[in-house]
Each structure stands twice: as C-alpha cells, then as structure tokens.
CSV table of C-alpha atoms in Angstrom, one decimal:
chain,number,residue,atom,x,y,z
A,1,MET,CA,-12.5,-1.1,-3.4
A,2,GLU,CA,-10.8,-3.4,-5.7
A,3,CYS,CA,-12.1,-7.3,-5.0
A,4,LYS,CA,-16.3,-6.2,-5.4
A,5,THR,CA,-17.6,-9.7,-5.7
A,6,ILE,CA,-16.6,-10.9,-2.1
A,7,ASP,CA,-19.2,-12.7,-0.6
A,8,ILE,CA,-19.0,-10.1,2.9
A,9,GLU,CA,-22.2,-12.3,5.0
A,10,LYS,CA,-19.0,-15.2,4.8
A,11,LEU,CA,-16.2,-13.0,7.0
A,12,LYS,CA,-18.5,-10.9,8.9
A,13,VAL,CA,-17.9,-10.4,12.4
A,14,ASN,CA,-21.0,-9.7,15.0
A,15,ASN,CA,-20.3,-6.4,17.1
A,16,VAL,CA,-21.1,-6.3,20.6
A,17,ASN,CA,-23.4,-3.0,20.0
A,18,GLY,CA,-25.6,-5.5,17.0
A,19,ASP,CA,-23.7,-3.7,14.4
A,20,ASP,CA,-20.5,-6.1,11.9
A,21,ASP,CA,-17.3,-5.7,11.8
A,22,VAL,CA,-16.3,-6.3,8.3
A,23,VAL,CA,-12.5,-8.7,8.2
A,24,THR,CA,-11.3,-9.6,4.9
A,25,PRO,CA,-7.4,-9.6,2.9
A,26,TRP,CA,-8.8,-6.5,1.3
A,27,THR,CA,-11.6,-4.7,3.7
A,28,VAL,CA,-11.4,-4.0,7.4
A,29,GLU,CA,-14.8,-2.3,8.1
A,30,SER,CA,-16.7,-1.3,11.7
A,31,LYS,CA,-19.6,0.4,12.6
A,32,ASN,CA,-18.3,1.0,15.8
A,33,GLU,CA,-16.0,3.8,16.8
A,34,THR,CA,-13.5,1.6,19.1
A,35,GLY,CA,-13.3,0.1,16.4
A,36,VAL,CA,-13.0,-4.0,15.2
A,37,ASP,CA,-14.0,-6.6,18.4
A,38,TYR,CA,-11.5,-8.6,18.5
A,39,ASP,CA,-12.5,-10.8,21.2
A,40,LYS,CA,-15.1,-11.9,18.5
A,41,LEU,CA,-12.4,-12.4,15.7
A,42,ILE,CA,-11.0,-14.5,17.5
A,43,GLN,CA,-13.8,-16.4,18.0
A,44,LYS,CA,-15.1,-15.9,14.7
A,45,PHE,CA,-11.6,-16.9,12.9
A,46,GLY,CA,-10.7,-19.6,15.9
A,47,CYS,CA,-7.1,-18.4,16.9
A,48,SER,CA,-6.4,-17.8,20.7
A,49,LYS,CA,-5.8,-14.8,22.1
A,50,VAL,CA,-2.1,-13.9,23.7
A,51,ASP,CA,-2.2,-14.2,27.4
A,52,GLN,CA,-0.8,-13.0,30.3
A,53,VAL,CA,1.1,-16.8,30.6
A,54,LEU,CA,2.2,-16.6,27.4
A,55,LEU,CA,3.8,-13.2,27.3
A,56,ASP,CA,5.6,-14.5,30.7
A,57,ARG,CA,6.7,-17.7,29.7
A,58,PHE,CA,8.5,-15.5,26.6
A,59,GLU,CA,10.3,-13.4,28.7
A,60,LYS,CA,11.7,-16.5,30.9
A,61,LEU,CA,12.9,-17.8,27.5
A,62,THR,CA,14.2,-15.0,26.2
A,63,GLY,CA,15.8,-13.1,28.9
A,64,LYS,CA,13.8,-10.0,27.5
A,65,PRO,CA,11.4,-7.8,27.8
A,66,CYS,CA,8.6,-8.3,25.7
A,67,HIS,CA,8.0,-5.7,22.5
A,68,ARG,CA,5.4,-3.2,23.4
A,69,PHE,CA,3.5,-4.4,20.5
A,70,LEU,CA,3.1,-7.4,23.2
A,71,ARG,CA,3.2,-5.4,26.4
A,72,ARG,CA,0.1,-3.9,25.0
A,73,GLY,CA,-2.0,-6.0,23.1
A,74,ILE,CA,-1.4,-5.3,20.0
A,75,PHE,CA,-0.3,-8.5,18.9
A,76,PHE,CA,-3.0,-9.8,20.4
A,77,ALA,CA,-3.8,-13.0,18.8
A,78,HIS,CA,-1.9,-16.2,17.6
A,79,ARG,CA,-2.0,-20.2,16.5
A,80,ASP,CA,0.7,-22.2,17.7
A,81,MET,CA,2.7,-19.1,19.5
A,82,HIS,CA,3.6,-22.3,21.9
A,83,LEU,CA,4.9,-24.3,19.8
A,84,VAL,CA,7.3,-21.5,18.6
A,85,LEU,CA,8.0,-21.2,22.0
A,86,ASP,CA,8.7,-25.0,22.6
A,87,TYR,CA,10.8,-25.2,19.5
A,88,TYR,CA,13.4,-22.3,20.8
A,89,GLU,CA,13.6,-24.2,24.6
A,90,LYS,CA,15.0,-27.3,23.0
A,91,GLY,CA,16.9,-25.5,20.6
A,92,THR,CA,14.8,-26.7,17.4
A,93,PRO,CA,15.6,-24.1,14.3
A,94,PHE,CA,12.4,-21.5,13.2
A,95,TYR,CA,12.3,-18.7,10.8
A,96,LEU,CA,10.4,-16.3,10.5
A,97,TYR,CA,7.4,-15.4,7.5
A,98,THR,CA,5.7,-12.1,6.1
A,99,GLY,CA,5.9,-9.7,3.8
A,100,ARG,CA,4.3,-6.3,2.3
A,101,GLY,CA,1.9,-6.1,-1.2
A,102,PRO,CA,3.6,-2.7,-2.7
A,103,SER,CA,0.7,-0.9,-4.0
A,104,SER,CA,2.2,2.5,-4.1
A,105,GLU,CA,5.8,3.7,-3.8
A,106,ALA,CA,5.4,5.4,-0.5
A,107,MET,CA,4.6,3.0,2.8
A,108,HIS,CA,2.9,4.6,5.6
A,109,VAL,CA,3.3,4.2,9.3
A,110,GLY,CA,0.9,1.6,9.6
A,111,HIS,CA,2.8,-0.3,7.1
A,112,LEU,CA,5.5,0.0,9.9
A,113,ILE,CA,4.0,-2.6,12.2
A,114,PRO,CA,4.9,-6.3,11.3
A,115,PHE,CA,8.4,-5.1,10.3
A,116,MET,CA,9.1,-3.2,13.4
A,117,PHE,CA,7.9,-6.3,15.0
A,118,CYS,CA,9.6,-8.4,12.8
A,119,GLN,CA,13.3,-7.3,13.3
A,120,TRP,CA,12.9,-7.6,17.1
A,121,LEU,CA,11.6,-11.2,17.3
A,122,GLN,CA,14.7,-11.6,14.4
A,123,GLU,CA,17.0,-9.8,16.4
A,124,VAL,CA,15.8,-12.2,20.0
A,125,PHE,CA,15.5,-15.2,19.0
A,126,ASP,CA,18.6,-15.1,16.2
A,127,VAL,CA,16.4,-16.5,13.3
A,128,PRO,CA,16.4,-16.1,9.6
A,129,LEU,CA,13.5,-13.8,7.9
A,130,VAL,CA,11.8,-14.5,4.6
A,131,ILE,CA,9.7,-11.2,3.4
A,132,GLN,CA,7.6,-12.3,0.5
A,133,MET,CA,6.5,-8.8,-1.7
A,134,SER,CA,3.4,-10.1,-3.4
A,135,ASP,CA,3.5,-7.8,-6.4
A,136,ASP,CA,1.3,-10.4,-8.5
A,137,GLU,CA,-1.0,-10.0,-6.0
A,138,LYS,CA,-0.9,-5.8,-6.3
A,139,ALA,CA,-0.9,-6.7,-10.2
A,140,ILE,CA,-3.9,-8.6,-10.1
A,141,TRP,CA,-6.6,-6.9,-7.8
A,142,LYS,CA,-5.5,-3.2,-8.5
A,143,ASN,CA,-4.5,-3.8,-12.2
A,144,LEU,CA,-1.2,-2.6,-12.0
A,145,THR,CA,1.1,-3.6,-15.4
A,146,ILE,CA,3.6,-6.3,-14.1
A,147,GLU,CA,6.6,-3.6,-14.9
A,148,GLU,CA,4.6,-1.1,-12.4
A,149,ALA,CA,4.6,-4.0,-9.6
A,150,ILE,CA,8.0,-4.8,-9.7
A,151,LYS,CA,9.3,-1.6,-9.5
A,152,LEU,CA,7.0,-0.5,-6.6
A,153,SER,CA,8.3,-4.1,-4.5
A,154,TYR,CA,11.7,-2.4,-5.2
A,155,GLU,CA,10.7,0.8,-3.6
A,156,ASN,CA,8.8,-0.8,-0.6
A,157,ALA,CA,11.7,-3.1,0.4
A,158,LYS,CA,13.7,-0.2,0.5
A,159,ASP,CA,11.8,1.5,3.7
A,160,ILE,CA,11.3,-2.4,4.5
A,161,ILE,CA,15.1,-2.6,4.7
A,162,ALA,CA,15.5,0.4,6.6
A,163,CYS,CA,13.9,-1.5,9.9
A,164,GLY,CA,17.4,-2.6,10.4
A,165,PHE,CA,17.2,-6.2,9.2
A,166,ASP,CA,20.2,-8.8,9.3
A,167,MET,CA,21.6,-8.9,5.7
A,168,LYS,CA,22.9,-11.9,6.8
A,169,LYS,CA,19.8,-13.4,7.7
A,170,THR,CA,17.0,-11.7,5.5
A,171,PHE,CA,15.8,-12.7,2.3
A,172,ILE,CA,13.3,-10.2,0.3
A,173,PHE,CA,11.9,-11.7,-2.8
A,174,SER,CA,9.5,-10.3,-5.6
A,175,ASN,CA,7.1,-13.1,-6.6
A,176,LEU,CA,6.8,-12.0,-10.3
A,177,GLU,CA,10.8,-12.2,-10.4
A,178,HIS,CA,11.5,-14.8,-7.9
A,179,ILE,CA,9.3,-17.2,-8.4
A,180,GLY,CA,10.3,-18.5,-11.8
A,181,ASN,CA,13.9,-19.0,-10.7
A,182,ASN,CA,12.7,-21.2,-8.3
A,183,PRO,CA,11.0,-24.1,-8.6
A,184,ALA,CA,11.0,-25.6,-4.9
A,185,LEU,CA,8.6,-22.5,-4.5
A,186,TYR,CA,6.3,-23.2,-7.3
A,187,GLN,CA,6.6,-26.5,-6.8
A,188,ASN,CA,5.0,-26.4,-3.4
A,189,MET,CA,2.9,-23.5,-4.8
A,190,ILE,CA,1.1,-26.4,-7.5
A,191,ARG,CA,1.3,-28.7,-4.2
A,192,ILE,CA,-1.0,-26.6,-2.5
A,193,GLN,CA,-3.2,-26.2,-5.2
A,194,ARG,CA,-3.9,-29.1,-5.8
A,195,GLY,CA,-5.1,-30.1,-1.9
A,196,VAL,CA,-7.5,-27.0,-1.5
A,197,THR,CA,-10.4,-27.1,-3.6
A,198,PHE,CA,-12.1,-24.1,-5.0
A,199,ASN,CA,-15.1,-24.6,-2.9
A,200,GLN,CA,-13.5,-23.7,0.0
A,201,ILE,CA,-11.6,-21.3,-1.5
A,202,LYS,CA,-14.8,-19.2,-2.3
A,203,GLY,CA,-15.6,-20.4,1.6
A,204,ILE,CA,-12.1,-18.6,3.4
A,205,PHE,CA,-11.7,-15.5,1.0
A,206,GLY,CA,-15.6,-15.1,-0.3
A,207,LEU,CA,-14.0,-15.2,-4.2
A,208,GLY,CA,-17.0,-15.8,-6.7
A,209,ASP,CA,-17.1,-17.1,-10.2
A,210,ASN,CA,-16.7,-14.2,-11.9
A,211,ASP,CA,-13.4,-13.8,-10.0
A,212,SER,CA,-10.4,-14.1,-12.1
A,213,ILE,CA,-8.6,-17.2,-12.0
A,214,GLY,CA,-5.9,-14.9,-10.9
A,215,LYS,CA,-7.7,-14.3,-7.4
A,216,ILE,CA,-8.8,-17.6,-7.1
A,217,ALA,CA,-5.4,-19.4,-7.5
A,218,TYR,CA,-2.9,-16.3,-5.7
A,219,PRO,CA,-4.0,-17.7,-2.3
A,220,SER,CA,-1.5,-21.1,-2.6
A,221,THR,CA,1.3,-18.1,-3.7
A,222,GLN,CA,1.3,-16.3,-0.1
A,223,ALA,CA,0.8,-19.8,1.2
A,224,ALA,CA,3.9,-21.5,0.1
A,225,PRO,CA,6.3,-19.5,1.5
A,226,ALA,CA,5.5,-20.9,5.1
A,227,PHE,CA,7.2,-23.8,4.2
A,228,SER,CA,10.3,-23.8,4.3
A,229,THR,CA,11.2,-26.8,1.6
A,230,SER,CA,10.0,-23.2,-1.0
A,231,PHE,CA,13.9,-21.9,0.2
A,232,PRO,CA,16.2,-25.1,-0.6
A,233,PHE,CA,19.4,-22.8,-0.9
A,234,ILE,CA,17.9,-21.0,2.6
A,235,PHE,CA,17.3,-24.4,4.5
A,236,LYS,CA,18.7,-27.2,2.5
A,237,ASN,CA,15.2,-29.6,2.0
A,238,ALA,CA,14.6,-29.4,5.8
A,239,LYS,CA,11.3,-29.2,7.1
A,240,VAL,CA,11.5,-26.2,9.1
A,241,PRO,CA,9.2,-24.3,11.3
A,242,CYS,CA,7.4,-21.6,10.9
A,243,LEU,CA,6.0,-17.9,12.4
A,244,ILE,CA,3.9,-15.5,10.5
A,245,PRO,CA,3.3,-12.2,12.2
A,246,ALA,CA,1.2,-10.4,10.2
A,247,ALA,CA,-1.6,-8.4,10.4
A,248,ILE,CA,-4.9,-10.6,11.6
A,249,ASP,CA,-6.8,-9.9,8.3
A,250,GLN,CA,-4.1,-12.2,6.3
A,251,ASP,CA,-5.2,-15.2,8.6
A,252,PRO,CA,-7.2,-16.6,5.9
A,253,TYR,CA,-4.1,-17.5,3.7
A,254,PHE,CA,-2.7,-19.0,7.0
A,255,ARG,CA,-5.4,-20.7,8.1
A,256,MET,CA,-5.4,-22.3,4.1
A,257,SER,CA,-1.8,-23.0,4.9
A,258,ARG,CA,-2.4,-24.9,8.2
A,259,ASP,CA,-5.0,-26.9,6.5
A,260,VAL,CA,-3.6,-28.2,3.6
A,261,ALA,CA,0.3,-28.9,6.1
A,262,PRO,CA,-0.9,-32.3,6.9
A,263,LYS,CA,-1.9,-33.3,4.0
A,264,LEU,CA,1.4,-32.2,2.4
A,265,GLY,CA,3.3,-33.9,4.9
A,266,TYR,CA,4.6,-30.6,6.0
A,267,ILE,CA,4.5,-28.2,9.4
A,268,LYS,CA,1.4,-26.4,10.1
A,269,PRO,CA,3.0,-22.4,10.0
A,270,SER,CA,2.4,-20.8,13.4
A,271,LEU,CA,0.9,-17.1,13.4
A,272,ILE,CA,0.8,-13.7,16.0
A,273,SER,CA,-1.3,-11.5,14.7
A,274,SER,CA,-1.7,-7.6,15.0
A,275,SER,CA,-4.8,-5.4,15.4
A,276,PHE,CA,-4.9,-3.0,12.8
A,277,PHE,CA,-4.2,0.6,12.5
A,278,PRO,CA,-6.7,3.3,12.2
A,279,ALA,CA,-7.5,5.6,10.0
A,280,LEU,CA,-6.3,9.0,11.3
A,281,GLN,CA,-9.3,9.8,10.8
A,282,GLY,CA,-11.0,6.5,13.4
A,283,SER,CA,-10.9,3.2,14.2
A,284,LYS,CA,-13.8,2.4,11.5
A,285,THR,CA,-11.8,1.5,8.9
A,286,LYS,CA,-7.4,0.9,8.4
A,287,MET,CA,-5.4,3.6,7.2
A,288,SER,CA,-5.3,3.2,3.3
A,289,ALA,CA,-2.5,4.1,0.7
A,290,SER,CA,-5.1,5.5,-1.5
A,291,ASN,CA,-6.3,8.0,0.8
A,292,CYS,CA,-3.0,10.4,1.6
A,293,ASN,CA,-5.3,12.1,4.4
A,294,SER,CA,-6.2,9.1,5.9
A,295,ALA,CA,-2.1,8.4,6.4
A,296,ILE,CA,0.8,9.8,7.9
A,297,PHE,CA,3.6,8.8,5.0
A,298,LEU,CA,6.8,7.7,5.7
A,299,THR,CA,7.5,10.3,2.9
A,300,ASP,CA,6.3,13.1,4.3
A,301,THR,CA,8.0,16.5,5.8
A,302,ALA,CA,7.7,17.4,9.7
A,303,LYS,CA,5.8,20.1,8.6
A,304,GLN,CA,3.1,17.6,6.5
A,305,ILE,CA,3.3,15.3,9.6
A,306,LYS,CA,2.6,18.0,12.0
A,307,ASN,CA,-0.5,19.6,9.9
A,308,LYS,CA,-2.0,16.1,9.2
A,309,VAL,CA,-2.6,15.3,12.9
A,310,ASN,CA,-4.0,18.5,14.0
A,311,LYS,CA,-6.6,19.1,10.7
A,312,TYR,CA,-7.0,14.7,10.5
A,313,ALA,CA,-6.8,13.1,13.9
A,314,PHE,CA,-9.8,11.9,15.2
A,315,SER,CA,-10.4,13.4,18.5
A,316,GLY,CA,-12.3,12.0,22.2
A,317,GLY,CA,-12.2,15.2,23.3
A,318,GLN,CA,-15.2,17.4,24.2
A,319,PRO,CA,-16.7,20.3,21.9
A,320,THR,CA,-15.3,23.3,24.9
A,321,VAL,CA,-12.2,23.4,26.3
A,322,GLU,CA,-14.7,23.9,29.9
A,323,GLU,CA,-16.6,21.1,29.1
A,324,HIS,CA,-13.0,18.7,28.1
A,325,ARG,CA,-11.6,19.9,31.3
A,326,GLN,CA,-15.0,19.1,33.5
A,327,ILE,CA,-15.6,15.6,31.3
A,328,GLY,CA,-12.5,14.4,30.2
A,329,GLY,CA,-11.5,12.9,26.6
A,330,ASN,CA,-11.9,9.4,26.0
A,331,CYS,CA,-8.8,7.4,25.0
A,332,GLU,CA,-10.9,4.5,23.1
A,333,VAL,CA,-11.4,6.5,20.0
A,334,ASP,CA,-8.8,9.0,20.4
A,335,ILE,CA,-6.5,8.6,17.2
A,336,SER,CA,-3.6,10.3,18.9
A,337,TYR,CA,-3.7,8.6,22.3
A,338,GLN,CA,-4.0,5.3,20.1
A,339,TRP,CA,-0.8,6.0,17.9
A,340,LEU,CA,0.7,6.6,20.6
A,341,ARG,CA,0.4,2.9,22.1
A,342,PHE,CA,2.3,1.5,18.8
A,343,PHE,CA,4.9,4.3,18.8
A,344,LEU,CA,5.4,5.8,22.5
A,345,ASP,CA,7.7,3.2,23.9
A,346,ASP,CA,8.0,4.1,27.7
A,347,ASP,CA,5.1,2.8,29.3
A,348,GLU,CA,4.8,5.2,32.3
A,349,ARG,CA,5.0,8.3,30.0
A,350,LEU,CA,2.0,6.4,28.2
A,351,LYS,CA,0.2,6.4,31.4
A,352,VAL,CA,0.7,9.4,32.3
A,353,ILE,CA,-1.2,10.6,28.8
A,354,GLU,CA,-3.7,8.5,28.8
A,355,LYS,CA,-4.7,9.4,32.9
A,356,SER,CA,-4.4,13.0,32.2
A,357,TYR,CA,-6.3,13.0,29.3
A,358,THR,CA,-9.2,11.1,30.8
A,359,SER,CA,-9.4,13.1,34.0
A,360,GLY,CA,-9.6,16.5,31.3
A,361,GLU,CA,-6.2,18.1,32.7
A,362,LEU,CA,-4.5,17.2,28.9
A,363,LEU,CA,-6.8,19.1,26.5
A,364,THR,CA,-6.6,17.0,22.7
A,365,GLY,CA,-4.4,20.1,20.7
A,366,GLU,CA,-1.9,18.8,23.4
A,367,LEU,CA,-2.1,15.0,23.1
A,368,LYS,CA,-1.9,15.8,19.4
A,369,LYS,CA,1.3,17.4,19.6
A,370,GLU,CA,2.6,14.7,21.4
A,371,LEU,CA,2.4,12.2,18.9
A,372,ILE,CA,3.9,14.6,16.2
A,373,GLU,CA,6.4,15.0,18.3
A,374,VAL,CA,7.0,11.2,18.7
A,375,LEU,CA,5.9,10.7,15.1
A,376,GLN,CA,8.4,13.4,13.6
A,377,GLU,CA,11.3,11.1,15.1
A,378,ILE,CA,10.5,8.2,14.0
A,379,ILE,CA,9.7,9.6,10.9
A,380,GLY,CA,12.8,11.8,10.5
A,381,SER,CA,14.8,8.8,11.8
A,382,HIS,CA,13.3,6.3,9.2
A,383,GLN,CA,14.1,8.4,6.6
A,384,LYS,CA,17.7,8.9,6.9
A,385,ARG,CA,18.3,5.3,7.4
A,386,ARG,CA,16.3,5.0,3.6
A,387,GLU,CA,18.4,7.6,2.1
A,388,VAL,CA,21.3,5.3,2.3
A,389,ILE,CA,19.9,2.0,0.9
A,390,THR,CA,20.9,2.0,-2.5
A,391,ASP,CA,20.2,-0.4,-5.5
A,392,GLU,CA,22.9,-2.3,-5.6
A,393,ILE,CA,22.5,-3.3,-1.3
A,394,VAL,CA,18.0,-3.4,-2.1
A,395,LYS,CA,20.1,-6.7,-4.9
A,396,GLN,CA,22.0,-8.1,-2.0
A,397,TYR,CA,18.7,-8.9,-0.2
A,398,MET,CA,17.1,-10.1,-2.9
A,399,THR,CA,19.4,-12.6,-4.4
A,400,PRO,CA,19.1,-16.4,-3.4
A,401,ARG,CA,22.0,-17.3,-0.8
A,402,ASP,CA,22.5,-19.3,1.9
A,403,LEU,CA,21.4,-17.3,5.2
A,404,GLY,CA,23.4,-19.5,6.9
A,405,PHE,CA,20.7,-22.2,8.4
A,406,GLN,CA,22.2,-24.9,10.8
A,407,LEU,CA,19.4,-27.8,11.5
A,408,ASN,CA,20.9,-27.9,14.5
A,409,ILE,CA,21.9,-25.5,17.2
A,410,ASN,CA,23.2,-25.6,20.1
A,411,LYS,CA,21.9,-23.5,23.1
C-alpha cells in the first residue's frame, strides 16, 4: 500500500477469533473469512449501531420503506443519525456530503455503494448534496501528477452523475481546481488545521514523522466540506447540519471534524457508515482498483462480468456436488451471495436463494449465475446512462452555484 508508515497498532480491532482486523482510511484487512468484525469496530470507533428503532422512525417520518442497504444492515453504524431525523421532523434543513478519491479512470461496483445510497437519500429528503473529488489526496498518496489527478476526477464524475443525482441540488467539485477559487472553504481548512494538533493527527490516522506534510495537512481538506459555511454560494453563510454517508474506514476524518466543530462554533456533522464491499476473492479485504481481478468495473462487458464471477468469486460451497447437496453452502463467506445482498433488491428472492444455497439445493454455479444476471443488468444500465453524459454536463454539475437552498422550509 502507499501509506507505508502508518502505525497500524493504533488502529487495530481485535477479532472474535483472536486475530486482528486492520481498518484505516488506506488499509482494510481481516484474517477472518467472514471479514471485519463490525460489532467490535463500532466499539473501537465509538459510534452507534443502526437498530430497528432508528429504521422504524425513519420509515414513519419519511413515509418511505428503508433502502435495502438499511434493511440488510449494510449501512450499519451512525453518529447522531437520530438528530438528522429530528431536523427533518421539525422542518430544519440539512445537507448531504460524500466524496470520491479518484485513483483510476474506471470505478468498480463497490464504489457505487455510497452514491447509490446518497442518490436515494437526496430523493427521499429532498436536500442539497456536495460531492468532493479528493484528487489532491490521490496526488499525494498515489504520487499522481496534478494533471492526471484532475483528469481522473472528471472521468469519475461521469460515473457519479450516472447514478441519477438531481443537478439542481448537487454540486461536485475537484479539490485541486475548486479550493483556490473558494476562499470560504480554504478559510475553514485553516480553522480546522489551527484547532487540531500534530499529535492528534498522528493518533487518529497513524501518520508519523517521516510522512509528507501533505499527508499531515490533508485531513482538514476532507473535514471542511462537513461545515456548511464552506459553501456560501449554496448556504448563504448559514450554519446548516450535515449528514455524511460513507464507508466506515472514512470515520477517522469525521471523528476529527466532530471534535473540532465546537471549537469553531459549528454544528457537529452526523454520519451513517457502511460495511465494506468485499473483493471477489473473499471478505478479508475490500475491492481494489489496482487489482483488476478483485473487482467488477463499471467498464466491464457482460462477457467480462461473467468470466470474472465464474473464475474469481470465492465460493462457500463444498468441493463436490455430492457433498454440497448433503452439507449445503455457507452464505457468510460466499461472495456471490454477499454481493447479491448489496444489489438484489427483492428481499423474498434473496431469502429463497439463501435457503436454497444453505440447504444444498442451489449449487455454486447456479448462485453465480444469479449474480451475473444482476450485475449485467446494473452495469449495462449504468453504461447507457454514462454514455450520454457529456463534458458540458459535468461542467454544469461542477459549477459553483445556488442550489435553491432555503433556510426556513415549511413542512
């Protein structure tokens, strides 16, 4: 990995079998075949579990059924999500913030998770969304040229836009291009830098004396968009609550944001965090854009999808058909089933698949066929939407502008 000087010991989570999970913004590893122990991660990070009480209140207030990511515990942890529902109930506006670190031209299906969820949240709550393209981070960690990093931001933005975001309520920005033209954002970065010590950064992120000053300063860049005053052209300098949907490995950035917020007189951002989308080879690691065989990319053809799933998707089945019929498969480790949890919307169909595979009625090849069909449909549809997204459309999303935000909303 790029960040070789991280003090991993500070960020380990002990697993139930005595092994260690490693969860940092740059590294996710587990020695357990079922992946990271999320219950222990919640304890380690000090966040709260998304429980049925929260889901019931969500449905009651919005009048909408919960997204499958919520129903299935994929977005499993939160910080002050109940406050977001309080805001909504009282008619107090809030906004969404998420991001993408563009490290390759082609995003993979795991990258879609936060954006699919954000698109749904934007639609359900009818709120503004800001999306940070952290090309500066990738230029520092991946040693990309500035020009390469900016180019990747624009390419990835097309995939993000293809998720269906409302242009009238969505602002996408490249750090390398936007920060120099937005004094308010840069000023908040400086306020955050002034309020956080080097020792705190080392403790939160595991950075050390030999890391570049860019890595040490970067966390303030990711933290600043969580404060609405960073975008005066959207929020008119009002202090507006923020909800951040992201994978749990990004939690350290926003623990820092929440710690520094009271010092600056700002509202602590709320978070809702997802589990990791596993690699084809199994749940011990998350997908990597640098390993083409660990992921299904949004540019893959139907044939490539079929070949990758059949060849690389880790199986929870038995060595022989006879044994499988007798013993059944293990859905907890089977990647085809785990991916269907993310992408198959039909709860009843998923239950049938789980029951059939566990009993041995459904074979591994048949389970992979189910996944292949789902992925081919999702990715094929995504590719058609992306084809019509021009550079001009991207420019419109990335132009600083008024998103129609109103401080006082009558519900």
